[in-house]
PDB file of C-alpha atoms in Angstrom:
ATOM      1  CA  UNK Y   1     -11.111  21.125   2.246  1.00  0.00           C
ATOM      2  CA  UNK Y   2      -8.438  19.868   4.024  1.00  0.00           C
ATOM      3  CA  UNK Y   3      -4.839  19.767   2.619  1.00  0.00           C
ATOM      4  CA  UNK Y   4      -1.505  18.805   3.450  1.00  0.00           C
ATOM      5  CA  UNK Y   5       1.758  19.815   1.442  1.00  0.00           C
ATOM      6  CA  UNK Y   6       5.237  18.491   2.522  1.00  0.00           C
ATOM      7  CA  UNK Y   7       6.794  21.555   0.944  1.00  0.00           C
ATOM      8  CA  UNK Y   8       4.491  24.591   0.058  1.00  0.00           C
ATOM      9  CA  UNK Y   9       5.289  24.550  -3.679  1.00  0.00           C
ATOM     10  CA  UNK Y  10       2.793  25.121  -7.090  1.00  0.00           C
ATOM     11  CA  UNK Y  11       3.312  22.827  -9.953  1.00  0.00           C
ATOM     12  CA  UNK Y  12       4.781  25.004 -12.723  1.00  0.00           C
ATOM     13  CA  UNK Y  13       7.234  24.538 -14.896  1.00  0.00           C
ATOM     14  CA  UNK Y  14      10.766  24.576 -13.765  1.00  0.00           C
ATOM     15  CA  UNK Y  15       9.161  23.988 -10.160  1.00  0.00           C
ATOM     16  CA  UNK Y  16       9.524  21.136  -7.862  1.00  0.00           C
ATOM     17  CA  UNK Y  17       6.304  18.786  -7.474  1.00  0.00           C
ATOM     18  CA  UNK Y  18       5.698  18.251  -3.222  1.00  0.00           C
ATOM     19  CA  UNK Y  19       3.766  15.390  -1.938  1.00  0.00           C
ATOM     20  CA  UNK Y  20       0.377  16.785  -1.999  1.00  0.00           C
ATOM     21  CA  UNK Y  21      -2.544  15.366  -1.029  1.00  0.00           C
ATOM     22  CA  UNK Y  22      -6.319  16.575  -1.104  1.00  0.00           C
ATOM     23  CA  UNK Y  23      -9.042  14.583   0.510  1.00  0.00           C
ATOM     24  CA  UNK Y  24     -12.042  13.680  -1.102  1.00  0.00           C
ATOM     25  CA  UNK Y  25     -14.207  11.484   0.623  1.00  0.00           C
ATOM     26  CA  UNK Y  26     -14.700   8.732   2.555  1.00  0.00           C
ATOM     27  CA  UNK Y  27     -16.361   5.043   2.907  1.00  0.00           C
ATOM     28  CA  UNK Y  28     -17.140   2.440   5.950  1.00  0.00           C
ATOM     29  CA  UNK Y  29     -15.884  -0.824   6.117  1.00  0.00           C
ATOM     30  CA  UNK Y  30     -15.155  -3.372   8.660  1.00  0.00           C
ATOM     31  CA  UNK Y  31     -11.398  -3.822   9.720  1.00  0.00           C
ATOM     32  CA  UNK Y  32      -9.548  -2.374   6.830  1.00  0.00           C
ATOM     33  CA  UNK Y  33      -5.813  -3.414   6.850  1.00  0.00           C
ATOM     34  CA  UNK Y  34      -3.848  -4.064   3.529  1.00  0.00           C
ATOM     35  CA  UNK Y  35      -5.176  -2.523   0.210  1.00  0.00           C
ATOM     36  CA  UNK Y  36      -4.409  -2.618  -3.642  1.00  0.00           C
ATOM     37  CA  UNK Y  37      -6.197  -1.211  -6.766  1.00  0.00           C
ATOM     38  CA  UNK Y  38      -7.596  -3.523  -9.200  1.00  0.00           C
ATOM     39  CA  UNK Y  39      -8.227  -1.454 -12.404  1.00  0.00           C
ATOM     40  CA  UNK Y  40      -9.795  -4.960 -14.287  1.00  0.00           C
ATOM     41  CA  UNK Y  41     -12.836  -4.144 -11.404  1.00  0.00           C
ATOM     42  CA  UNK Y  42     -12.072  -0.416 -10.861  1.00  0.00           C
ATOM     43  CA  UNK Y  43     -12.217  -1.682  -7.411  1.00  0.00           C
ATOM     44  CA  UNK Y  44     -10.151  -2.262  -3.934  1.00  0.00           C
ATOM     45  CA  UNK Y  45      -8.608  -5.571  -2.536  1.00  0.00           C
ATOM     46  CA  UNK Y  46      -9.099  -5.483   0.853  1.00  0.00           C
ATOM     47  CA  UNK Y  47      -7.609  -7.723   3.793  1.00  0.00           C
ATOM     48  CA  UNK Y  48      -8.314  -7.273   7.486  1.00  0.00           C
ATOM     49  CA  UNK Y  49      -6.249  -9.602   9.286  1.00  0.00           C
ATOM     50  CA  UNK Y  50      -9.099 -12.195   9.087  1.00  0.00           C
ATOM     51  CA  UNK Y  51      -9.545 -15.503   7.343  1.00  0.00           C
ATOM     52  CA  UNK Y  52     -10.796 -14.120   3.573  1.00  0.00           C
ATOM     53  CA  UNK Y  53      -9.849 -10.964   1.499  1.00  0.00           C
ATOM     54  CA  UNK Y  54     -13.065  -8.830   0.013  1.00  0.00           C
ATOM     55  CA  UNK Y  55     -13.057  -7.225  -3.104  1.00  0.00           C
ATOM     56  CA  UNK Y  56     -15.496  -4.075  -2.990  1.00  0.00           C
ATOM     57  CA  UNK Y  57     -16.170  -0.750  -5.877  1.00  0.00           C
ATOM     58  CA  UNK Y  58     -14.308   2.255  -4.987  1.00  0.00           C
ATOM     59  CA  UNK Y  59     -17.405   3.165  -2.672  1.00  0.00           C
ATOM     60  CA  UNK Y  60     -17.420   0.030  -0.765  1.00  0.00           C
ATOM     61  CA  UNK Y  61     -20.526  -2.223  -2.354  1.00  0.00           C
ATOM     62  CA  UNK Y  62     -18.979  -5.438  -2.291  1.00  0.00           C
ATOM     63  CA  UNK Y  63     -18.054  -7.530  -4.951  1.00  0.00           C
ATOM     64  CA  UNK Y  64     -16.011 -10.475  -3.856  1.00  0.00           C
ATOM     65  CA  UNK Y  65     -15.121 -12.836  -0.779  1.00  0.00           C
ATOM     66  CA  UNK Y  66     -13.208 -15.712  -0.778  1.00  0.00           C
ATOM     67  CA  UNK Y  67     -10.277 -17.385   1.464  1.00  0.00           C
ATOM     68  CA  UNK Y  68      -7.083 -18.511   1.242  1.00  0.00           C
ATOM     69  CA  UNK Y  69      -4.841 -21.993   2.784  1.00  0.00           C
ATOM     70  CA  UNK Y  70      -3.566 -19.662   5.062  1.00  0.00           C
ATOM     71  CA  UNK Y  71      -4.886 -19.180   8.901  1.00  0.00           C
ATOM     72  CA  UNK Y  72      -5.119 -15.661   8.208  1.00  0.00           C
ATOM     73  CA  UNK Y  73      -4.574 -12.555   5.710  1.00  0.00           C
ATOM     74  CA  UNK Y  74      -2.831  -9.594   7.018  1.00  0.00           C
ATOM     75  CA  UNK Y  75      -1.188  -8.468   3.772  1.00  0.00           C
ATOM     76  CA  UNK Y  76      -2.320  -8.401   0.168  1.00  0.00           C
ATOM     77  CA  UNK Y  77      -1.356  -7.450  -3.657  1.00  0.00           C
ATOM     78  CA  UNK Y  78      -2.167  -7.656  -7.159  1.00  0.00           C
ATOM     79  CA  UNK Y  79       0.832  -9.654  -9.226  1.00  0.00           C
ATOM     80  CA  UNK Y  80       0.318  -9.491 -12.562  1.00  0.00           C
ATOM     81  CA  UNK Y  81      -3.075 -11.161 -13.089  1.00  0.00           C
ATOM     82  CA  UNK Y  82      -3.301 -12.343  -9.644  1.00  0.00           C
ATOM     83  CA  UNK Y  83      -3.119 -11.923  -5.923  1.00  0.00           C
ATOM     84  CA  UNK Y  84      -0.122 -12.683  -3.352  1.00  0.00           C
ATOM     85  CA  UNK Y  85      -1.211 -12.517   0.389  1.00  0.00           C
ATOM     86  CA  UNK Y  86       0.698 -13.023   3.323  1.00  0.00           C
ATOM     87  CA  UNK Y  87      -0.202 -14.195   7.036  1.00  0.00           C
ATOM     88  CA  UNK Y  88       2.045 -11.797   8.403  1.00  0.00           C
ATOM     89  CA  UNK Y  89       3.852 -15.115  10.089  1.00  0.00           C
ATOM     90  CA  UNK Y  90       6.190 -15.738   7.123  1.00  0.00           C
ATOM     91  CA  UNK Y  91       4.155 -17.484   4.967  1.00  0.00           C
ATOM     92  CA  UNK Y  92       2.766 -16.587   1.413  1.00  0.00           C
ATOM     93  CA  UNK Y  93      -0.006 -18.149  -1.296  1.00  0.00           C
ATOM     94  CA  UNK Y  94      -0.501 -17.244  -4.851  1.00  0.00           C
ATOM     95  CA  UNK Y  95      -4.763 -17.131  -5.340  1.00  0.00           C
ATOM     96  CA  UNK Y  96      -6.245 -16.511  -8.978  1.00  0.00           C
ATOM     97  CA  UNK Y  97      -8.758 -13.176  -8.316  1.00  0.00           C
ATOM     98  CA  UNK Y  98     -11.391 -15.799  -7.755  1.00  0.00           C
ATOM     99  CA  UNK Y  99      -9.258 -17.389  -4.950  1.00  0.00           C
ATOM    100  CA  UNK Y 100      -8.539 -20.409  -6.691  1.00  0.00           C
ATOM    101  CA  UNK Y 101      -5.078 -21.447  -5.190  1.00  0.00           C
ATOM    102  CA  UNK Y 102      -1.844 -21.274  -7.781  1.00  0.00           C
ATOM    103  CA  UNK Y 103       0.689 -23.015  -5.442  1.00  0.00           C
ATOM    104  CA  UNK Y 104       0.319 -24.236  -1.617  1.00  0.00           C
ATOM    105  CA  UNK Y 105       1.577 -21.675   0.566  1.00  0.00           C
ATOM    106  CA  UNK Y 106       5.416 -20.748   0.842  1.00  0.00           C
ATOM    107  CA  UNK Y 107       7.866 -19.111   3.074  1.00  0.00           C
ATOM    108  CA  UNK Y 108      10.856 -16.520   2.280  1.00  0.00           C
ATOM    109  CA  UNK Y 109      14.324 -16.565   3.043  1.00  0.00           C
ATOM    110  CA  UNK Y 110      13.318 -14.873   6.006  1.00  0.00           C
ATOM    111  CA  UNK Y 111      12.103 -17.740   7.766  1.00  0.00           C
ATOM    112  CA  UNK Y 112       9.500 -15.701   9.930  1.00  0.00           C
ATOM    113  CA  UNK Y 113       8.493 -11.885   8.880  1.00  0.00           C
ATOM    114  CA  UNK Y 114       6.255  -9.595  10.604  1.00  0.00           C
ATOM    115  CA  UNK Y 115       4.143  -9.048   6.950  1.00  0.00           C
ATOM    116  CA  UNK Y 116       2.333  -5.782   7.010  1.00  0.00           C
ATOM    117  CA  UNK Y 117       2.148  -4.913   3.735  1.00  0.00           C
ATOM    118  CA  UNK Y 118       3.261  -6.006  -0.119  1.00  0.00           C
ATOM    119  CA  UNK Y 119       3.757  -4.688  -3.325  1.00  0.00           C
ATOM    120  CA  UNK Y 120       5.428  -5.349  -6.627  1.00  0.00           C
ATOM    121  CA  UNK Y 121       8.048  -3.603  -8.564  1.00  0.00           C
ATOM    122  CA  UNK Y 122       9.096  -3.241 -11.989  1.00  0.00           C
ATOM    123  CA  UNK Y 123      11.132  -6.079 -12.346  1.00  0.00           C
ATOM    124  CA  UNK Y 124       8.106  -8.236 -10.530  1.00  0.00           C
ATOM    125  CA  UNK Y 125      10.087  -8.631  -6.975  1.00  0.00           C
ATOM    126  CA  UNK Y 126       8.036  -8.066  -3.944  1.00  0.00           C
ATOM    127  CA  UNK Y 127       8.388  -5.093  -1.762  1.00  0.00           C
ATOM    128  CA  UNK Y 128       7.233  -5.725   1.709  1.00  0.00           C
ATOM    129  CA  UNK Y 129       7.173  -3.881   5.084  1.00  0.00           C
ATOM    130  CA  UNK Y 130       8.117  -5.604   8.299  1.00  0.00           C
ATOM    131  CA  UNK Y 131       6.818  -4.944  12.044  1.00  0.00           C
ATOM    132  CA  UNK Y 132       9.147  -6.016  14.897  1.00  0.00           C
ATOM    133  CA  UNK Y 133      11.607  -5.843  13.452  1.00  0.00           C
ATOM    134  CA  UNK Y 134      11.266  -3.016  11.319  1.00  0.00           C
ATOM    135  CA  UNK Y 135      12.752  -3.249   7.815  1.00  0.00           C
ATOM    136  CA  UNK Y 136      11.732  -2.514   4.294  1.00  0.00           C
ATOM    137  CA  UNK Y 137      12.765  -5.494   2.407  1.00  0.00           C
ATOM    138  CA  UNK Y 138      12.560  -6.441  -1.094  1.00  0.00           C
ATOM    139  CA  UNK Y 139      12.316 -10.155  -2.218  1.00  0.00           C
ATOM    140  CA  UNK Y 140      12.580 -12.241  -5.220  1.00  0.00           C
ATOM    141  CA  UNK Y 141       9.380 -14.219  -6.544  1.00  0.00           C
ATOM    142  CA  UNK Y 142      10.655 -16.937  -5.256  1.00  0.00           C
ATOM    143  CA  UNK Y 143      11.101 -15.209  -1.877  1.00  0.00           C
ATOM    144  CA  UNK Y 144      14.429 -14.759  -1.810  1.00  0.00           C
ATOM    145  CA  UNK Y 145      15.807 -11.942   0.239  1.00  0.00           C
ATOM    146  CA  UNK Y 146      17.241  -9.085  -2.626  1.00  0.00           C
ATOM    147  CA  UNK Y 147      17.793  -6.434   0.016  1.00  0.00           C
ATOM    148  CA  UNK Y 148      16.647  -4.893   3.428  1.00  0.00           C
ATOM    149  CA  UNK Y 149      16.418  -1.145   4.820  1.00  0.00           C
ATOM    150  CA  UNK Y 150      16.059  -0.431   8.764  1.00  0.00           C
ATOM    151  CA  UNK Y 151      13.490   1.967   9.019  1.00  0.00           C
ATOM    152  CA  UNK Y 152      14.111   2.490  12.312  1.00  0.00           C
ATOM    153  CA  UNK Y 153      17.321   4.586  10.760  1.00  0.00           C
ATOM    154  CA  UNK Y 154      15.362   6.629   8.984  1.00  0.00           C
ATOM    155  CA  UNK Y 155      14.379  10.581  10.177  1.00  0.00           C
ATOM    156  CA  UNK Y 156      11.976  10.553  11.346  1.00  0.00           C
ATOM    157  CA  UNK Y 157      11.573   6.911  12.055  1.00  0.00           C
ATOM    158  CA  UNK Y 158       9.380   4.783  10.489  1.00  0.00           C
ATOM    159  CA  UNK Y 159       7.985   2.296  13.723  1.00  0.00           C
ATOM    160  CA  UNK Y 160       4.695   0.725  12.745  1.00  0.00           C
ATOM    161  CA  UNK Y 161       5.100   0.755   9.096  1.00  0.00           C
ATOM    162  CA  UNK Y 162       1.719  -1.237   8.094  1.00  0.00           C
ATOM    163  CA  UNK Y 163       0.753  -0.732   4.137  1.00  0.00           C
ATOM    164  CA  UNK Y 164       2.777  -0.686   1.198  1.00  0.00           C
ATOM    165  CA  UNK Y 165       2.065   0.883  -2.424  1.00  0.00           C
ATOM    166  CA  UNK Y 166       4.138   1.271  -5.435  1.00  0.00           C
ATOM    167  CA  UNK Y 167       3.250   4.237  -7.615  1.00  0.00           C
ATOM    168  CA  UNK Y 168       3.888   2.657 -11.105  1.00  0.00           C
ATOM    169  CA  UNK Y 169       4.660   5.985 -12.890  1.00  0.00           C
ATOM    170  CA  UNK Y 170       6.937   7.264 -10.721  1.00  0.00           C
ATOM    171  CA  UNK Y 171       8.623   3.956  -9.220  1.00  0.00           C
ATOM    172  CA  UNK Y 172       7.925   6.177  -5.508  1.00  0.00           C
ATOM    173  CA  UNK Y 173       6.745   3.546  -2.730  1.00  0.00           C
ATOM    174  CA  UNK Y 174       3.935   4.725  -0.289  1.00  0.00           C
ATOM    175  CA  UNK Y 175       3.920   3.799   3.168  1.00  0.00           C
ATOM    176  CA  UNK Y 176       1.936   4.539   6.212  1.00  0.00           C
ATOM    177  CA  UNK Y 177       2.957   4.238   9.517  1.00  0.00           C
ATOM    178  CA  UNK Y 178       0.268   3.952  12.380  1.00  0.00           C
ATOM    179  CA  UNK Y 179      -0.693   5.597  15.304  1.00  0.00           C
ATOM    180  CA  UNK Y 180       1.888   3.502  17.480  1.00  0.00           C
ATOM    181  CA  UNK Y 181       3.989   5.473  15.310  1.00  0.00           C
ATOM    182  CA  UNK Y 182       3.806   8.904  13.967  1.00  0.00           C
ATOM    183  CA  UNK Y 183       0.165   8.234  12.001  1.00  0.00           C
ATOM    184  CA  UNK Y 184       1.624   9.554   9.133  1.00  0.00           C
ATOM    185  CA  UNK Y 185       2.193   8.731   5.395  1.00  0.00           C
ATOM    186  CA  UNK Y 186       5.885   8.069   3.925  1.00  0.00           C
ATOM    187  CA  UNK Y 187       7.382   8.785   0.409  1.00  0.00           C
ATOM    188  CA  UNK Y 188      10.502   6.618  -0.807  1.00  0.00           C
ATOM    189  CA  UNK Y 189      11.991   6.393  -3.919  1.00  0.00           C
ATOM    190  CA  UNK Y 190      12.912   3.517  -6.232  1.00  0.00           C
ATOM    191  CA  UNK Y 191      15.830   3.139  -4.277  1.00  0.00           C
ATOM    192  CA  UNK Y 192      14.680   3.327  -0.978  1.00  0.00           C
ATOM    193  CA  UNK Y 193      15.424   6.983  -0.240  1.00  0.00           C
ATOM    194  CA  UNK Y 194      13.072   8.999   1.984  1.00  0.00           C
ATOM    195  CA  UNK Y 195      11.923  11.694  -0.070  1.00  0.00           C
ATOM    196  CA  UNK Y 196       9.312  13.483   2.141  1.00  0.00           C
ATOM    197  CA  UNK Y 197       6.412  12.357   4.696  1.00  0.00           C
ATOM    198  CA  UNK Y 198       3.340  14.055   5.645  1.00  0.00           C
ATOM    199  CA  UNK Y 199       0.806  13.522   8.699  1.00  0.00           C
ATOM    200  CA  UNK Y 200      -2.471  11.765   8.370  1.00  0.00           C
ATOM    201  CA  UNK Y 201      -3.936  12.671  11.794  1.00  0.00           C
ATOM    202  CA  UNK Y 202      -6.546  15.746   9.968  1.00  0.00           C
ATOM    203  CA  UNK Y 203      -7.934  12.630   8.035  1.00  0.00           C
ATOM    204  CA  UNK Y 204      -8.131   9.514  10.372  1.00  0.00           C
ATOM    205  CA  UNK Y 205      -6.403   7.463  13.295  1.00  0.00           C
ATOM    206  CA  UNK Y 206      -4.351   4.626  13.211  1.00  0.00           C
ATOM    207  CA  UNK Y 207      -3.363   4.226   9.005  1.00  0.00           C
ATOM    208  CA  UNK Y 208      -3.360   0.418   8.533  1.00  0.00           C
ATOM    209  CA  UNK Y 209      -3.486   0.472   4.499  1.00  0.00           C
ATOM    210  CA  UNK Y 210      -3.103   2.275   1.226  1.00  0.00           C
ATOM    211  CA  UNK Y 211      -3.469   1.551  -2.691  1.00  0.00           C
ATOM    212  CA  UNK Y 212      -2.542   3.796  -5.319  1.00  0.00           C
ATOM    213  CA  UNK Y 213      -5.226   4.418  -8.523  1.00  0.00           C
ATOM    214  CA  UNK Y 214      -2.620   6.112 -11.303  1.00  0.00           C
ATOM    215  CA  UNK Y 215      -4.764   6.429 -13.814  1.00  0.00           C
ATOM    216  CA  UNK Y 216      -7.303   9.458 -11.865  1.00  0.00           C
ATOM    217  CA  UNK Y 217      -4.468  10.130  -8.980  1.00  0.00           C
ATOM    218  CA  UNK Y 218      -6.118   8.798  -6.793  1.00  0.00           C
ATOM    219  CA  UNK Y 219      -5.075   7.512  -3.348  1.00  0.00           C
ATOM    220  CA  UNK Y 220      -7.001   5.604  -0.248  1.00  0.00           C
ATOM    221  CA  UNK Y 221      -5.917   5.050   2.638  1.00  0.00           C
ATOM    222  CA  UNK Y 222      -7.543   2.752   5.365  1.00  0.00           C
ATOM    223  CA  UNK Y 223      -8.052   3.649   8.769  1.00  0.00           C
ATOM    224  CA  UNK Y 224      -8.591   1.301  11.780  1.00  0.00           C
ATOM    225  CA  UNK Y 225      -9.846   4.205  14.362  1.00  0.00           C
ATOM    226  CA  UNK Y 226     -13.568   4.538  12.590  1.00  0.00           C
ATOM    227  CA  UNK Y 227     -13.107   1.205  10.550  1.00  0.00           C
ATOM    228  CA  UNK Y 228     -13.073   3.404   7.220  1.00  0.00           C
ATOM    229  CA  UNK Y 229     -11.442   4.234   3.935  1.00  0.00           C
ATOM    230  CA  UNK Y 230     -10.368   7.978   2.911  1.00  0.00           C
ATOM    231  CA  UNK Y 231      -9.849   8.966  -0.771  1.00  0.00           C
ATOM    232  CA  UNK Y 232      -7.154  11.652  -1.664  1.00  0.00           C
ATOM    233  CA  UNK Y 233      -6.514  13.259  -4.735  1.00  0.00           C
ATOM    234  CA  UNK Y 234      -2.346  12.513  -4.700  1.00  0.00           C
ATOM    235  CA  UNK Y 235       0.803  14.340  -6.358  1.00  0.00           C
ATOM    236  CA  UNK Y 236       3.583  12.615  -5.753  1.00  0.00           C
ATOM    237  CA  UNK Y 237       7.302  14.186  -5.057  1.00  0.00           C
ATOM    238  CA  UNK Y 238       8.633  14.945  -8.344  1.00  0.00           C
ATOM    239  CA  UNK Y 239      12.357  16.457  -8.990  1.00  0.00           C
ATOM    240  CA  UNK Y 240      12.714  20.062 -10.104  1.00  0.00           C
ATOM    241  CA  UNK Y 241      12.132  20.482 -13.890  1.00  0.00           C
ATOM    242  CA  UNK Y 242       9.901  17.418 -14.118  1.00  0.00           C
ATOM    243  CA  UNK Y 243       6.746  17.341 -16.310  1.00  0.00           C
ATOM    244  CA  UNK Y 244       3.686  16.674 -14.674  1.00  0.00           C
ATOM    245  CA  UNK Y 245       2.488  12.814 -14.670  1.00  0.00           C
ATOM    246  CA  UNK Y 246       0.003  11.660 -17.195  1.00  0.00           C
ATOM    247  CA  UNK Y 247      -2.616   9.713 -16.113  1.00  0.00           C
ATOM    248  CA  UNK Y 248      -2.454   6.452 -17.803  1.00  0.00           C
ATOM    249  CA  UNK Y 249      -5.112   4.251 -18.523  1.00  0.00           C
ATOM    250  CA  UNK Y 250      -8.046   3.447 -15.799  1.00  0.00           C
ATOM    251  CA  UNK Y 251     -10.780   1.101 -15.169  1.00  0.00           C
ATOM    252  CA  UNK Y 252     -10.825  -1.643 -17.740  1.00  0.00           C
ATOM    253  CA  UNK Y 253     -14.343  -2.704 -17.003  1.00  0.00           C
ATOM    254  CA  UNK Y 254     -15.766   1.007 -17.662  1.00  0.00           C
TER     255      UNK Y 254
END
């Protein structure tokens, strides 16, 4: 089985935690791009820059289709009880998870954004990545700009960041960057810090997605090269000293 560590390292007491990841399988879909983890459905959002969003099981039977007022859907997340996608043009829509519209669509601060990706943080603001420019940018509900990061300053850079995930146990945001980049998967911090990155190119081409699943540590990743989705067992950074995570609760519907 194929492995990747950041930083060779066991998980012992007293020890630093690396990002670790362990591959475990993998599904075919059509066009995977933005991802999140649905634990009411123990199942993945899925948009592929297209017109509708699918819902599908963790092995890729789908469950759900449906559309948005948008001319496309490049980006999508859970929010509380509901979705938030984004045309990747600067424009967002609030949908209920059986794409019943909350709110006509709505634009940022921004004006236009390059919207690859979203998630949400603690404090419910959105977390979004941004192609051309390239930024990391963190927004109010109301779409408000909070706060922006260059990745482009980063080492090494971050180019073609694409998906966005939040790791709700640790605060750590997941980000892949594709092949235009360095095909490779990012770890930040709450704060925005780089904390370590590891390459994705023994496990697909071209990273366009990625959703987190806390509760089994579970992470997928989408790849465009082979229109598929990989599943990793995942251990995130972790400081020296720190405990190991608990799982959490999983799969409401089970």
């Amino acid at each position: 089985m194929l492995r990747i560590l950041a930083i060779l390292t066991l998980l012992s007491p007293g020890a630093a935690a690396a990002l670790d990841l362990r591959h475990t399988g993998t599904f075919e879909i059509n066009h995977p791009s933005s991802l999140d983890y649905d634990p009411a459905f123990c199942g993945l959002w899925i948009a592929n820059e297209g017109p509708e969003v699918i819902l599908v099981t963790l092995d890729g039977l789908e469950l759900r289709r449906f559309s948005s007022d948008l001319f496309m859907i490049k980006a999508i997340t859970l929010e509380g009880d509901d979705l938030l996608v984004a045309d990747g043009a600067g424009q967002f829509q609030r949908l209920t998870k059986m794409g019943e519209p909350l709110g006509a669509p709505f634009r940022s601060t921004l004006g236009w954004a390059d919207t690859e990706g979203l998630a949400v943080d603690e404090a419910g603001n959105l977390v979004m990545v941004e192609d051309d420019p390239e930024y990391l940018t963190w927004l109010s509900p109301e779409g408000e700009v909070l706060r922006r990061i260059d990745t482009m300053t980063l080492n090494p850079p971050l180019s073609e960041a694409q998906g966005i995930a939040r790791d709700p146990r640790t605060g750590h945001l997941l980000i892949v960057d594709d092949r235009e980049g360095t095909n490779s998967l990012y770890e930040f911090d709450t704060e925005g810090r780089l904390l370590s990155t590891a390459s994705l190119l023994p496990y697909g081409i071209d990273p366009e997605g990625i959703a987190i699943r806390p509760g089994s540590n579970q992470l997928f990743v989408a790849f465009d090269v082979g229109a598929r989705i990989a599943s990793f067992d995942y251990t995130p950074t972790l400081p020296e000293g720190a405990k190991a995570l608990p799982t959490g609760g999983d799969c409401m519907m089970m």
